[in-house]
XYZ file of N, CA and C in Angstrom:
387
model
N 0.847 -1.180 0.000
C 0.000 0.000 0.000
C 0.889 1.238 0.000
N 0.542 2.117 -0.869
C 1.328 3.348 -0.982
C 0.883 4.343 0.085
N 1.828 5.061 0.662
C 1.521 6.118 1.637
C 1.096 5.560 2.979
N 1.875 5.790 3.973
C 1.497 5.354 5.310
C 1.633 6.539 6.253
N 0.949 6.466 7.359
C 1.036 7.562 8.321
C 1.658 7.043 9.599
N 2.324 7.897 10.283
C 2.956 7.526 11.552
C 2.059 7.970 12.701
N 0.949 7.291 12.899
C 0.028 7.623 13.988
C -1.022 8.648 13.563
N -1.862 9.020 14.498
C -2.955 9.945 14.179
C -2.429 11.346 13.861
N -3.180 12.060 13.037
C -2.803 13.435 12.691
C -2.806 14.289 13.957
N -1.842 15.145 14.083
C -1.743 16.016 15.255
C -2.546 17.277 14.981
N -3.454 17.594 15.895
C -4.248 18.814 15.724
C -3.376 20.028 15.999
N -3.481 21.000 15.141
C -2.748 22.248 15.381
C -3.481 23.061 16.437
N -2.730 23.669 17.305
C -3.325 24.509 18.340
C -3.874 25.775 17.691
N -5.082 26.100 18.065
C -5.729 27.275 17.508
C -5.039 28.546 17.999
N -4.635 29.394 17.089
C -3.978 30.631 17.499
C -4.848 31.844 17.192
N -5.699 31.731 16.197
C -6.567 32.859 15.888
C -7.776 32.842 16.810
N -8.364 34.008 17.005
C -9.526 34.112 17.886
C -10.757 33.569 17.166
N -11.646 32.899 17.875
C -12.842 32.357 17.226
C -13.759 33.473 16.704
N -14.531 33.141 15.689
C -15.494 34.084 15.114
C -16.720 34.178 16.024
N -17.057 33.045 16.622
C -18.200 33.010 17.537
C -17.922 32.027 18.666
N -18.632 32.207 19.771
C -18.487 31.314 20.923
C -19.881 30.921 21.407
N -19.957 29.775 22.047
C -21.222 29.325 22.628
C -21.085 29.401 24.134
N -22.088 29.971 24.775
C -22.009 30.252 26.209
C -23.182 29.682 26.986
N -22.882 29.348 28.243
C -23.918 29.050 29.233
C -23.655 29.979 30.398
N -24.717 30.387 31.080
C -24.511 31.307 32.197
C -25.528 31.077 33.300
N -25.233 31.665 34.441
C -26.173 31.729 35.561
C -26.347 33.213 35.849
N -27.563 33.688 35.736
C -27.860 35.104 35.959
C -28.491 35.288 37.331
N -27.860 36.120 38.136
C -28.448 36.518 39.415
C -28.560 38.025 39.393
N -29.769 38.497 39.563
C -30.006 39.939 39.572
C -29.884 40.474 40.996
N -29.825 41.791 41.089
C -29.806 42.462 42.395
C -30.596 43.755 42.258
N -30.787 44.442 43.349
C -31.639 45.643 43.372
C -31.187 46.751 42.442
N -29.903 46.764 42.052
C -29.387 47.842 41.205
C -29.508 47.539 39.705
N -30.028 46.377 39.341
C -30.163 46.015 37.925
C -31.234 46.870 37.250
N -31.117 47.005 35.907
C -32.135 47.734 35.132
C -33.510 47.109 35.364
N -33.573 45.793 35.249
C -34.822 45.062 35.502
C -34.600 44.180 36.731
N -35.436 44.363 37.730
C -35.296 43.572 38.957
C -36.325 42.442 39.017
N -36.911 42.118 37.876
C -37.912 41.041 37.833
C -37.240 39.717 37.478
N -37.437 38.720 38.346
C -37.006 37.354 38.062
C -38.101 36.759 37.176
N -37.823 36.660 35.872
C -38.840 36.203 34.922
C -39.097 34.700 35.014
N -38.197 33.972 35.666
C -38.380 32.524 35.815
C -39.398 32.254 36.917
N -39.252 32.939 38.035
C -40.131 32.721 39.190
C -41.207 33.792 39.327
N -41.199 34.751 38.414
C -42.182 35.832 38.362
C -42.279 36.610 39.681
N -41.128 37.082 40.176
C -41.123 37.863 41.415
C -40.023 38.915 41.369
N -40.169 39.943 42.174
C -39.170 41.009 42.277
C -37.938 40.496 43.013
N -36.776 40.902 42.549
C -35.516 40.545 43.200
C -35.211 41.613 44.246
N -34.928 41.181 45.468
C -34.685 42.121 46.559
C -33.256 42.073 47.090
N -32.448 41.119 46.618
C -31.090 40.965 47.156
C -30.205 42.143 46.759
N -29.184 42.377 47.580
C -28.206 43.415 47.273
C -27.191 42.862 46.273
N -26.417 43.756 45.708
C -25.353 43.346 44.787
C -24.356 42.433 45.510
N -24.012 42.779 46.750
C -23.082 41.969 47.545
C -23.602 40.562 47.794
N -24.902 40.444 48.071
C -25.502 39.116 48.290
C -25.427 38.279 47.006
N -25.729 38.899 45.876
C -25.668 38.192 44.588
C -24.237 37.722 44.321
N -23.265 38.592 44.585
C -21.863 38.225 44.365
C -21.436 37.075 45.262
N -21.839 37.094 46.527
C -21.482 36.002 47.450
C -22.042 34.670 46.962
N -23.294 34.666 46.542
C -23.932 33.435 46.050
C -23.176 32.918 44.825
N -22.903 33.812 43.884
C -22.229 33.399 42.644
C -20.794 32.941 42.885
N -20.088 33.583 43.791
C -18.710 33.141 44.110
C -18.741 31.727 44.700
N -19.740 31.437 45.519
C -19.898 30.084 46.070
C -20.130 29.062 44.964
N -20.932 29.436 43.970
C -21.206 28.541 42.841
C -19.927 28.301 42.042
N -19.156 29.354 41.810
C -17.892 29.205 41.063
C -16.968 28.235 41.785
N -16.869 28.361 43.103
C -16.013 27.449 43.884
C -16.498 26.012 43.757
N -17.819 25.807 43.886
C -18.371 24.448 43.767
C -18.105 23.867 42.380
N -18.296 24.678 41.346
C -18.097 24.213 39.970
C -16.633 23.879 39.705
N -15.731 24.673 40.246
C -14.297 24.444 40.039
C -13.865 23.096 40.619
N -14.523 22.663 41.690
C -14.163 21.398 42.341
C -14.921 20.206 41.744
N -15.861 20.465 40.826
C -16.724 19.412 40.280
C -16.202 18.901 38.943
N -15.496 17.767 38.970
C -14.941 17.187 37.748
C -16.026 16.722 36.776
N -17.191 16.337 37.275
C -18.258 15.821 36.415
C -19.005 16.943 35.686
N -18.813 18.166 36.118
C -19.468 19.349 35.537
C -20.991 19.296 35.640
N -21.509 18.648 36.667
C -22.964 18.566 36.846
C -23.489 19.679 37.756
N -22.643 20.207 38.615
C -23.059 21.252 39.557
C -23.548 22.495 38.819
N -22.861 22.868 37.729
C -23.261 24.062 36.985
C -24.711 23.958 36.540
N -25.067 22.837 35.921
C -26.440 22.640 35.437
C -27.421 22.675 36.602
N -27.080 21.992 37.684
C -27.942 21.942 38.864
C -28.161 23.350 39.443
N -27.087 24.102 39.638
C -27.184 25.453 40.211
C -27.894 26.405 39.264
N -27.679 26.215 37.974
C -28.347 27.050 36.979
C -29.860 26.874 37.089
N -30.319 25.634 37.101
C -31.763 25.370 37.222
C -32.328 25.903 38.529
N -31.559 25.754 39.590
C -31.995 26.118 40.938
C -32.050 27.639 41.146
N -31.075 28.387 40.608
C -30.927 29.787 40.984
C -31.016 30.824 39.868
N -30.712 30.467 38.632
C -30.619 31.476 37.581
C -31.950 32.181 37.346
N -31.862 33.482 37.102
C -33.054 34.291 36.863
C -33.182 34.668 35.392
N -32.630 33.812 34.535
C -32.755 33.950 33.086
C -33.556 32.739 32.611
N -34.465 32.957 31.684
C -35.299 31.850 31.220
C -34.500 30.752 30.516
N -33.241 31.021 30.189
C -32.397 29.983 29.579
C -32.168 28.823 30.557
N -32.394 29.050 31.864
C -32.193 27.970 32.850
C -33.232 26.864 32.696
N -34.283 27.136 31.929
C -35.350 26.153 31.744
C -35.085 25.206 30.574
N -33.996 25.423 29.837
C -33.681 24.561 28.691
C -33.342 23.148 29.167
N -33.631 22.185 28.314
C -33.483 20.771 28.672
C -32.033 20.325 28.818
N -31.845 19.300 29.646
C -30.550 18.629 29.780
C -29.400 19.554 30.102
N -28.287 19.330 29.405
C -27.066 20.112 29.635
C -27.121 21.496 28.993
N -28.260 21.847 28.412
C -28.389 23.173 27.796
C -28.903 24.227 28.777
N -29.100 23.862 30.028
C -29.554 24.843 31.023
C -28.582 26.015 31.041
N -29.107 27.228 30.884
C -28.284 28.427 30.886
C -27.678 28.770 29.533
N -28.018 27.998 28.491
C -27.417 28.192 27.169
C -27.874 29.495 26.524
N -26.901 30.322 26.140
C -27.178 31.574 25.434
C -26.996 31.409 23.935
N -26.701 30.186 23.505
C -26.465 29.844 22.112
C -25.160 30.472 21.626
N -25.055 30.687 20.341
C -23.826 31.204 19.739
C -23.828 32.720 19.777
N -22.659 33.276 20.067
C -22.516 34.731 20.150
C -21.373 35.150 19.240
N -21.640 36.138 18.384
C -20.599 36.679 17.511
C -20.088 37.983 18.104
N -18.855 38.332 17.784
C -18.281 39.609 18.226
C -19.117 40.765 17.696
N -19.303 41.770 18.532
C -20.022 42.959 18.097
C -21.530 42.809 18.127
N -22.015 41.720 18.708
C -23.458 41.504 18.802
C -24.123 42.539 19.694
N -23.384 42.990 20.719
C -23.843 44.085 21.558
C -24.929 43.771 22.563
N -25.504 42.587 22.527
C -26.643 42.289 23.396
C -26.281 42.323 24.888
N -25.084 41.860 25.234
C -24.723 41.741 26.647
C -23.707 42.780 27.114
N -23.191 43.553 26.186
C -22.243 44.593 26.560
C -20.798 44.198 26.326
N -19.939 45.191 26.323
C -18.516 45.036 26.011
C -17.787 44.122 26.992
N -18.016 44.313 28.301
C -17.310 43.512 29.316
C -17.649 42.029 29.165
N -18.913 41.740 28.938
C -19.374 40.362 28.791
C -18.755 39.730 27.544
N -18.786 40.466 26.444
C -18.246 39.955 25.184
C -16.747 39.699 25.291
N -16.032 40.622 25.896
C -14.590 40.470 26.010
C -14.236 39.276 26.892
N -14.993 39.039 27.956
C -14.791 37.860 28.808
C -15.057 36.601 27.993
N -16.172 36.571 27.275
C -16.591 35.377 26.536
C -15.541 34.939 25.514
N -14.976 35.881 24.794
C -14.009 35.536 23.756
C -12.633 35.239 24.329
N -12.432 35.493 25.614
C -11.155 35.193 26.247
C -11.109 33.833 26.917
N -12.241 33.141 26.979
C -12.307 31.843 27.658
C -11.869 30.689 26.764
N -11.371 29.636 27.398
C -11.101 28.373 26.720
C -12.379 27.527 26.813
N -12.461 26.470 26.032
C -13.613 25.560 26.081
C -13.754 25.004 27.499
N -14.959 25.015 28.035
C -15.315 24.520 29.378
C -14.708 25.325 30.529
N -14.131 26.475 30.251
C -13.559 27.305 31.304
C -14.647 28.185 31.922
N -14.604 28.315 33.246
C -15.525 29.211 33.948
C -14.902 30.600 34.008
N -15.735 31.605 33.847
C -15.229 32.976 33.988
C -15.424 33.419 35.435
N -14.826 34.539 35.749
C -15.112 35.198 37.012
C -16.475 35.872 36.829
N -16.952 36.568 37.833
C -18.232 37.273 37.729
C -18.117 38.395 36.698
N -19.202 38.591 35.934
C -19.220 39.617 34.905
C -20.553 40.349 34.971
N -20.496 41.673 34.931
C -21.718 42.475 34.816
C -22.129 42.467 33.365
N -23.422 42.269 33.128
C -23.916 42.336 31.742
C -24.894 43.500 31.655
N -25.287 43.838 30.446
C -26.250 44.916 30.257
C -27.680 44.413 30.394
N -27.836 43.185 30.822
C -29.186 42.609 30.942
C -29.802 42.935 32.279
């Protein structure tokens, strides 16, 4: 047989920035948000910004220690105030695909999203939502 290969092809490491990214998130609102309505549970959000940050930091710690990556989905369904938490299976919190310059979530959110590696958790980010 002509032409042989020496093992599987080696994937080249991606060096260019992706055109789009797919995101999942957990949204916790606080009293200073533009909209303080939890649309999932249909109630006003009364927590302070500090309380929201404490809850989310706890979730980040739990997720970082969870090799199975099931805690994120569980916490998303339990606490997120975005209707994306109602999506089935592992899609809980899915924001779908996001392209640069979409503007929906704001500059800080977009810059964080495009800086992440696959399956990497970000720190807390303020969005325009």
